[in-house]
């Protein structure tokens, strides 16, 4: 009797300290007309009976009826996970047969194990009320409760909900403002995959929010929350860091939160009612993940406070995604590898790599939908120029982009097929292929070619002469004043070489042609031939000395 009295006093203290009226659920998101949902986000293994959306309820804290409600600890003082078989309530100290529900009033770790038969739900709800941190494992839990929340948690500390396998919660005929999964205002709940077993949680409601909590963090797992006329997920402060989250409503809001922060994972928020929002929040911060919403109530921003907009990225093979060459910010670790990926980016040009394929997207500010569109060759206009001749200056680029907002971001370059050189300007004579560089992505097409013709240059090779036995003099030429060099060019760039086959010993009274070679590609040189004439050497009589000789004939 003394133990029972003590337990009753403890329960009274818990009620008076922690159980405040659940006034955080907005009445304007309720409706008296319950309709069946024509489209909800569900797993394919759920049957049509589950497509009816359901809701939650809160209850006052009951008095402790027995000391057996206290969860035991191990003999060495360490905490262990207590397995609770939802399919066998008989003689379980955690089952309250009078209220047809499972009850936990002590902190610790509890694994609720249900049946993996989706067609055999239990109608016994789960009610948890603790003062300290509690770990909850949901393993094949399948609850369809009546009137009350299928799972209600009241705590003043951290609540860790770990998902194992597939779990399903639903409330039929909910009482006023009661949701299917309801967590008290003093709790700090986190939903995640179990460390050793990934899982999912599907929650249905009818008139009220499917999930209702003052604050909520989702780190992993697959969470689907749907309501007919209420909200899919309602939370004052909602943070999504990972996992897959789908929140929908037939006539209400998909996600309703005063402050919504998405750092990773995959998020889908949908309302079939065009008057309602997929996401309704005063402050939406998106700095990662894949976020698709049928509509939003305010302009999402990133952590730097910049407005961000949805960019749809096709990713059929679920490959690695890198945005703006920044692998630390946008790899699959920050979002699930989904197809397509809905990335929220600033209204600028972005280069996005999916696997080995890189594409540049521009933000169409002229479109009321604020869409990102991929830039392709079709966004460029190429006008092939004619009669271009080398004049020593850069020729006007014949490639233009018809996207007004990014004209200043385009950098053109030119590949000269004749000399194999890539440059930022097309100056020298040759056949060029134009390429466009936008935010590091190269656009090229074989048809984007044009030719700069060489400039005509007329020269005349000077005639020269020399005498037999002399060395050849310097061979020279003159440029016609009618075809001058362009400004700043000198004869050095022409690479002209004049040669003749005559040498020092070539016979006199002969004439030899002077031939020309040149290396420049900027000029076509037309030369008037020149000649070298070799004359006889001059004989000087005075240069001959005759020495006299006298002597006697000796035969």
XYZ file of C-alpha atoms in Angstrom:
555
model
C 0.000 0.000 0.000
C 2.869 2.349 0.840
C 4.472 1.668 -2.508
C 1.248 2.435 -4.312
C 0.851 5.708 -2.442
C 4.427 6.688 -3.321
C 3.837 5.879 -6.987
C 0.679 7.991 -6.958
C 2.548 10.974 -5.485
C 5.230 10.617 -8.156
C 2.635 10.558 -10.899
C 0.922 13.644 -9.483
C 4.238 15.482 -9.440
C 4.891 14.549 -13.068
C 1.446 15.698 -14.135
C 1.638 19.051 -12.387
C 5.178 19.767 -13.560
C 5.274 18.603 -17.127
C 1.834 18.150 -18.570
C 0.706 21.427 -20.048
C -2.377 21.717 -22.241
C -1.599 20.990 -25.875
C -2.457 24.428 -27.245
C 0.174 24.519 -29.984
C -2.007 22.820 -32.574
C -3.538 25.472 -34.839
C -7.275 25.028 -35.211
C -7.333 26.691 -38.607
C -5.733 23.601 -40.118
C -8.655 21.369 -39.171
C -11.769 20.564 -41.081
C -15.048 18.924 -40.190
C -15.334 17.300 -43.592
C -13.106 14.312 -43.818
C -12.273 13.208 -47.333
C -10.389 10.293 -48.688
C -6.976 11.130 -50.070
C -6.595 10.668 -53.797
C -2.810 10.913 -53.687
C -0.534 10.401 -50.704
C 3.122 9.571 -50.362
C 3.164 5.949 -49.303
C 5.390 2.944 -49.775
C 4.265 0.549 -52.447
C 3.894 -2.316 -49.985
C 1.064 -0.609 -48.129
C -2.429 -1.626 -49.023
C -5.245 0.646 -50.011
C -6.735 0.436 -46.539
C -3.815 2.536 -45.331
C -4.518 5.329 -47.752
C -7.080 6.728 -45.359
C -5.261 9.452 -43.439
C -5.457 9.582 -39.667
C -4.774 11.829 -36.698
C -3.518 12.078 -33.108
C -4.788 12.927 -29.688
C -3.299 13.880 -26.345
C -4.406 12.559 -22.994
C -3.882 13.597 -19.434
C -1.309 11.586 -17.566
C -2.895 8.668 -15.699
C -2.027 7.788 -12.185
C 0.421 5.002 -11.645
C -1.519 1.911 -10.819
C 1.394 -0.309 -9.913
C 5.094 -0.213 -9.196
C 5.531 -2.671 -12.040
C 5.394 0.306 -14.377
C 8.944 1.184 -13.372
C 11.420 -0.026 -16.044
C 14.242 -2.081 -14.521
C 17.953 -1.501 -14.981
C 20.678 -4.090 -15.202
C 22.354 -5.254 -12.024
C 25.624 -3.514 -12.873
C 23.877 -0.135 -13.159
C 24.234 0.198 -16.923
C 21.276 0.753 -19.176
C 20.076 -2.033 -21.473
C 17.462 -2.091 -24.225
C 14.194 -3.596 -23.089
C 12.294 -5.523 -25.751
C 8.517 -5.175 -25.683
C 6.528 -7.595 -27.841
C 3.437 -5.732 -29.043
C 1.903 -8.969 -30.309
C 1.831 -10.497 -26.813
C 0.442 -8.123 -24.147
C -0.444 -10.937 -21.758
C 1.240 -10.520 -18.357
C 3.440 -7.674 -19.629
C 3.994 -5.069 -16.945
C 4.101 -2.394 -19.697
C 0.598 -3.114 -20.918
C -2.405 -1.398 -19.352
C -5.350 -3.617 -20.225
C -7.910 -1.179 -18.821
C -6.804 1.554 -21.245
C -5.691 -0.847 -23.997
C -2.315 0.798 -24.350
C 1.366 0.283 -23.651
C 2.834 2.613 -21.021
C 6.402 3.671 -20.233
C 7.111 5.952 -17.260
C 10.884 5.556 -16.849
C 13.774 6.722 -18.924
C 15.880 4.103 -20.666
C 15.943 2.241 -23.969
C 12.898 0.360 -25.265
C 12.420 -1.647 -28.421
C 8.806 -2.057 -29.489
C 8.564 -5.127 -31.672
C 5.471 -5.682 -33.766
C 4.395 -8.072 -36.454
C 5.802 -7.828 -39.944
C 2.330 -8.667 -41.254
C 0.961 -5.390 -42.566
C -2.557 -6.843 -42.493
C -2.470 -7.526 -38.758
C -2.262 -4.207 -36.924
C -2.768 -3.829 -33.205
C -5.190 -1.249 -31.806
C -3.203 -0.758 -28.607
C -1.488 2.624 -28.590
C 1.841 3.542 -26.942
C 2.027 6.198 -24.255
C 5.409 7.378 -22.887
C 5.966 9.887 -20.104
C 9.451 10.403 -18.634
C 11.546 13.101 -17.067
C 14.844 12.138 -18.671
C 16.280 11.045 -22.006
C 14.658 8.034 -23.582
C 15.572 5.840 -26.553
C 12.736 4.289 -28.519
C 13.226 1.628 -31.180
C 10.306 0.969 -33.522
C 10.663 -2.440 -35.135
C 7.817 -3.498 -37.451
C 5.351 -1.544 -35.310
C 1.867 -1.552 -36.863
C -0.705 0.380 -34.807
C -4.160 1.552 -35.841
C -5.511 3.259 -32.715
C -8.977 4.607 -32.070
C -9.603 8.138 -30.735
C -6.129 8.572 -29.199
C -2.627 9.046 -30.628
C -1.088 5.826 -31.864
C 2.163 7.029 -30.261
C 2.302 9.824 -27.664
C 5.516 10.925 -25.959
C 5.760 13.374 -23.076
C 9.318 14.070 -21.914
C 11.438 16.965 -20.684
C 14.644 15.707 -22.313
C 15.977 14.132 -25.488
C 13.751 11.615 -27.230
C 15.610 9.412 -29.705
C 13.348 7.484 -32.059
C 15.194 4.811 -34.021
C 13.548 3.135 -36.997
C 13.986 -0.550 -37.736
C 12.230 -2.195 -40.685
C 8.808 -0.808 -41.660
C 6.543 0.905 -39.135
C 3.009 2.211 -39.504
C 0.945 4.468 -37.231
C -2.659 5.564 -37.675
C -5.475 6.978 -35.553
C -9.114 6.478 -36.397
C -11.794 8.950 -35.274
C -9.331 11.191 -33.382
C -10.498 13.355 -30.540
C -10.186 17.138 -30.761
C -6.676 18.299 -31.806
C -5.102 14.881 -31.336
C -2.473 13.749 -33.824
C -1.285 10.262 -34.666
C 2.291 10.822 -33.502
C 2.272 13.489 -30.809
C 5.301 14.641 -28.831
C 5.053 17.037 -25.889
C 6.271 20.641 -25.939
C 9.204 20.059 -23.569
C 10.700 17.195 -25.571
C 13.653 17.294 -27.946
C 12.822 14.483 -30.374
C 15.116 13.094 -33.062
C 14.152 10.488 -35.661
C 16.944 8.411 -37.155
C 17.766 5.021 -38.557
C 18.732 2.399 -36.044
C 22.544 2.028 -35.994
C 22.230 -1.567 -37.162
C 18.970 -1.568 -39.077
C 17.556 1.025 -41.445
C 13.818 1.537 -41.389
C 10.801 3.595 -42.279
C 7.926 5.253 -40.455
C 4.571 5.964 -42.088
C 2.095 8.100 -40.142
C -1.522 8.820 -41.182
C -4.012 11.299 -39.825
C -7.487 12.430 -40.789
C -8.398 15.879 -39.459
C -5.262 16.837 -37.562
C -1.474 16.800 -38.085
C -0.032 13.362 -38.682
C 3.096 14.353 -36.694
C 2.826 17.147 -34.159
C 5.669 18.353 -31.972
C 7.103 21.674 -30.830
C 10.519 20.799 -32.222
C 11.783 17.907 -34.320
C 15.038 16.786 -35.917
C 15.179 14.105 -38.611
C 18.626 12.645 -39.203
C 17.827 9.519 -41.181
C 15.349 6.866 -42.074
C 12.296 7.195 -44.264
C 9.487 9.273 -42.748
C 6.123 9.633 -44.494
C 3.448 11.793 -42.855
C 0.041 12.336 -44.485
C -3.208 13.951 -43.406
C -6.584 14.321 -45.070
C -7.508 17.789 -43.840
C -4.730 18.520 -41.368
C -0.976 18.965 -41.760
C 1.499 16.263 -42.679
C 4.132 17.496 -40.203
C 3.535 20.384 -37.812
C 6.402 21.646 -35.672
C 7.470 25.051 -34.396
C 11.078 24.209 -35.225
C 11.840 21.483 -37.754
C 15.370 20.502 -38.807
C 16.038 17.871 -41.476
C 19.637 16.696 -41.799
C 19.232 13.408 -43.619
C 16.956 10.583 -44.578
C 13.849 10.742 -46.729
C 10.905 12.891 -45.601
C 7.542 13.015 -47.366
C 4.772 15.183 -45.941
C 1.430 15.622 -47.673
C -2.125 16.743 -47.127
C -5.243 16.458 -49.208
C -6.703 19.811 -48.173
C -4.182 21.195 -45.663
C -0.440 21.917 -45.581
C 2.336 19.425 -46.200
C 4.801 20.899 -43.683
C 3.951 23.696 -41.262
C 6.760 25.139 -39.163
C 7.705 28.554 -37.825
C 11.345 27.743 -38.550
C 12.320 25.084 -41.101
C 15.977 24.195 -41.702
C 17.017 21.598 -44.287
C 20.680 20.613 -44.411
C 20.481 17.285 -46.187
C 18.374 14.311 -47.102
C 15.410 14.195 -49.455
C 12.291 16.242 -48.670
C 8.972 16.226 -50.510
C 6.114 18.444 -49.294
C 2.789 18.438 -51.088
C -0.727 19.814 -50.766
C -3.480 18.781 -53.167
C -5.300 21.993 -52.282
C -3.949 24.811 -54.445
C -4.992 27.288 -51.751
C -2.610 25.636 -49.293
C 1.174 25.319 -49.356
C 3.436 22.360 -49.640
C 5.639 24.156 -47.093
C 4.278 26.886 -44.835
C 6.968 28.569 -42.752
C 8.003 32.064 -41.738
C 11.660 31.119 -42.081
C 12.869 28.515 -44.563
C 16.598 27.788 -44.664
C 17.874 25.325 -47.271
C 21.583 24.619 -47.418
C 21.665 21.110 -48.839
C 19.595 18.103 -49.640
C 16.894 17.624 -52.234
C 13.732 19.623 -51.519
C 10.596 19.445 -53.656
C 7.544 21.419 -52.618
C 4.275 21.969 -54.455
C 4.495 25.560 -53.169
C 6.166 27.563 -50.391
C 4.821 30.382 -48.244
C 8.027 32.452 -48.105
C 11.294 32.798 -50.008
C 13.786 30.155 -48.880
C 17.292 31.327 -48.051
C 20.645 29.670 -47.474
C 22.668 30.040 -44.300
C 24.291 33.176 -45.734
C 20.876 34.812 -46.073
C 20.771 34.689 -49.880
C 17.523 33.832 -51.645
C 17.627 30.347 -53.154
C 15.510 28.737 -55.842
C 14.811 25.162 -56.868
C 17.020 23.690 -59.580
C 15.883 20.315 -60.932
C 18.876 18.089 -61.732
C 18.327 14.857 -63.617
C 20.298 12.030 -62.031
C 18.946 8.711 -63.390
C 21.955 6.682 -62.220
C 22.121 8.284 -58.754
C 25.692 9.374 -59.360
C 27.816 11.820 -57.397
C 26.711 15.434 -57.824
C 29.112 18.360 -57.548
C 27.803 21.911 -57.784
C 30.090 24.819 -58.682
C 33.169 22.577 -58.348
C 32.760 22.500 -54.580
C 32.798 18.845 -53.501
C 32.682 19.706 -49.794
C 29.224 21.262 -50.059
C 27.274 19.272 -52.608
C 28.026 15.587 -52.681
C 25.584 12.731 -51.993
C 26.595 12.845 -48.324
C 24.568 16.065 -48.101
C 21.572 14.768 -49.989
C 20.183 11.419 -50.913
C 21.164 10.259 -54.392
C 17.695 10.743 -55.810
C 16.457 11.298 -59.321
C 15.773 14.017 -59.952
C 17.659 16.056 -57.373
C 15.925 19.270 -56.298
C 18.813 21.525 -55.261
C 18.141 25.045 -53.986
C 20.684 27.490 -55.397
C 21.220 31.219 -55.598
C 19.806 32.966 -58.669
C 23.067 32.848 -60.581
C 24.724 30.642 -63.171
C 25.828 27.291 -61.745
C 27.935 24.485 -63.160
C 26.708 21.059 -62.057
C 28.512 17.752 -62.571
C 26.542 14.511 -62.426
C 29.049 11.690 -62.597
C 31.297 12.491 -65.549
C 28.763 14.801 -67.210
C 28.990 18.540 -66.567
C 26.269 21.010 -67.449
C 25.714 24.691 -66.760
C 22.348 26.020 -65.572
C 21.150 29.608 -65.734
C 18.407 31.233 -63.703
C 15.552 32.441 -65.862
C 14.544 35.645 -64.094
C 12.061 36.491 -66.815
C 10.071 33.369 -66.031
C 7.416 33.753 -63.349
C 8.287 30.268 -62.122
C 11.881 31.317 -61.343
C 13.274 28.288 -63.122
C 16.804 27.071 -63.642
C 17.352 25.911 -67.198
C 20.315 24.029 -68.638
C 22.397 25.972 -71.132
C 22.809 24.123 -74.417
C 24.161 24.956 -77.878
C 20.641 25.968 -78.805
C 21.082 29.016 -76.578
C 23.811 30.316 -78.902
C 23.601 32.023 -82.266
C 26.517 31.670 -84.670
C 26.753 33.945 -87.695
C 29.487 32.808 -89.994
C 31.441 35.862 -91.201
C 32.683 36.241 -94.744
C 35.599 38.084 -96.414
C 37.654 38.312 -93.254
C 41.250 39.273 -94.013
C 44.153 39.560 -91.633
C 44.562 43.155 -90.480
C 46.535 42.699 -87.264
C 43.531 43.208 -84.971
C 41.147 40.779 -83.237
C 38.159 39.943 -85.383
C 34.689 40.380 -83.920
C 33.388 37.183 -82.303
C 30.646 35.640 -84.441
C 29.175 33.599 -81.509
C 26.566 35.145 -79.241
C 24.434 33.792 -76.390
C 20.770 34.739 -76.436
C 20.432 34.533 -72.636
C 20.374 38.168 -71.599
C 21.356 37.732 -67.955
C 24.598 35.852 -68.536
C 26.141 37.715 -71.450
C 28.804 39.225 -69.238
C 29.742 35.804 -67.886
C 30.648 34.282 -71.261
C 34.303 33.915 -72.188
C 35.004 33.032 -75.822
C 38.146 31.305 -77.029
C 39.385 30.354 -80.474
C 41.172 27.264 -81.705
C 43.241 27.825 -84.843
C 43.194 24.571 -86.797
C 46.096 25.709 -88.996
C 48.648 26.166 -86.225
C 46.971 24.181 -83.412
C 46.919 27.164 -81.050
C 44.147 28.092 -78.588
C 43.827 31.776 -77.766
C 41.424 34.345 -76.395
C 41.467 36.346 -79.633
C 41.227 35.550 -83.323
C 43.934 37.719 -84.913
C 46.160 35.634 -87.158
C 45.062 34.154 -90.428
C 43.654 30.646 -90.225
C 40.473 28.579 -89.752
C 39.032 28.921 -86.243
C 36.577 26.968 -84.110
C 34.858 29.095 -81.462
C 34.187 27.783 -77.946
C 32.252 29.449 -75.123
C 33.175 29.082 -71.451
C 30.392 29.736 -68.939
C 31.242 29.121 -65.278
C 33.849 26.545 -66.274
C 31.620 24.629 -68.697
C 32.710 24.551 -72.340
C 30.248 24.848 -75.226
C 31.480 23.929 -78.688
C 30.084 22.881 -82.043
C 31.841 21.808 -85.231
C 29.760 24.265 -87.220
C 31.042 27.231 -85.220
C 33.995 27.841 -87.564
C 35.196 30.792 -89.598
C 38.310 31.715 -91.591
C 40.589 34.744 -91.596
C 42.320 34.926 -94.968
C 45.977 35.943 -95.360
C 46.686 39.481 -96.543
C 48.238 39.911 -99.999
C 51.769 41.333 -100.015
C 53.621 42.232 -103.212
C 57.393 42.460 -103.197
C 60.034 42.870 -105.858
C 63.373 41.091 -105.559
C 66.226 43.385 -106.435
C 68.504 42.487 -109.378
C 72.203 42.373 -108.471
C 75.518 41.611 -110.173
C 79.050 40.682 -109.242
C 82.298 39.697 -110.869
C 83.591 36.233 -111.294
C 85.389 34.954 -108.219
C 83.622 37.260 -105.810
C 81.194 36.227 -103.019
C 77.472 36.735 -103.580
C 76.333 40.127 -102.291
C 73.319 40.533 -99.952
C 70.062 39.577 -101.585
C 67.342 42.221 -100.981
C 63.747 43.004 -101.809
C 61.299 45.915 -101.724
C 57.654 45.884 -100.533
C 55.199 47.478 -102.893
C 53.644 50.626 -101.467
C 50.310 49.397 -102.833
C 50.335 46.455 -100.375
C 51.966 47.668 -97.210
C 52.365 45.716 -93.981
C 49.609 46.238 -91.428
C 50.323 48.526 -88.523
C 52.874 47.268 -85.996
C 54.037 44.417 -88.257
C 57.694 44.342 -89.328
C 59.501 42.421 -92.035
C 60.875 40.136 -89.334
C 57.516 38.360 -89.002
C 57.475 37.528 -92.713
C 60.266 34.997 -92.466
C 61.480 35.779 -96.016
C 64.627 34.021 -97.228
C 66.234 34.833 -100.633
C 68.594 32.318 -102.193
C 70.501 31.625 -105.425
C 72.478 28.618 -106.565
C 75.410 30.664 -107.955
C 78.626 30.550 -105.984
C 82.116 32.079 -106.110
C 83.350 29.744 -108.814
C 80.336 30.064 -111.069
C 81.428 31.012 -114.606
C 81.301 34.589 -115.760
C 78.875 35.945 -118.283
C 75.988 33.967 -116.709
C 72.693 35.006 -115.068
C 71.128 33.167 -112.100
C 67.620 33.515 -110.670
C 67.077 34.619 -107.076
C 64.396 32.518 -105.353
C 62.283 33.328 -102.312
C 60.885 31.333 -99.325
C 58.701 32.707 -96.510
C 57.104 31.351 -93.306
C 54.345 33.811 -92.421
C 50.724 32.611 -92.547
C 49.295 36.092 -92.229
C 50.449 37.162 -95.721
C 50.313 35.650 -99.149
C 53.487 37.020 -100.753
C 53.662 37.588 -104.467
C 57.251 38.240 -105.568
C 58.615 39.798 -108.783
C 61.643 37.611 -109.598
C 65.163 38.987 -109.335
C 68.460 37.815 -110.906
C 72.141 37.656 -110.192
C 74.485 38.454 -113.078
C 78.121 37.278 -112.987
C 80.580 39.361 -115.023
C 84.166 38.500 -115.987
C 86.834 39.454 -113.541
C 88.981 42.520 -114.496
C 92.591 41.676 -115.714
C 95.317 44.192 -114.601
C 98.358 44.153 -116.928
C 100.457 45.900 -114.348
C 99.937 43.049 -112.026
C 102.102 40.751 -114.207
C 105.924 40.948 -113.678
C 108.309 39.312 -116.249
C 111.770 38.438 -114.966
C 114.675 38.609 -117.511
C 116.908 35.544 -117.977
C 120.191 35.092 -119.756
C 122.391 32.042 -120.204
C 124.485 29.848 -122.540
C 122.905 27.248 -124.740
C 123.719 23.832 -123.463
C 121.761 21.714 -125.842
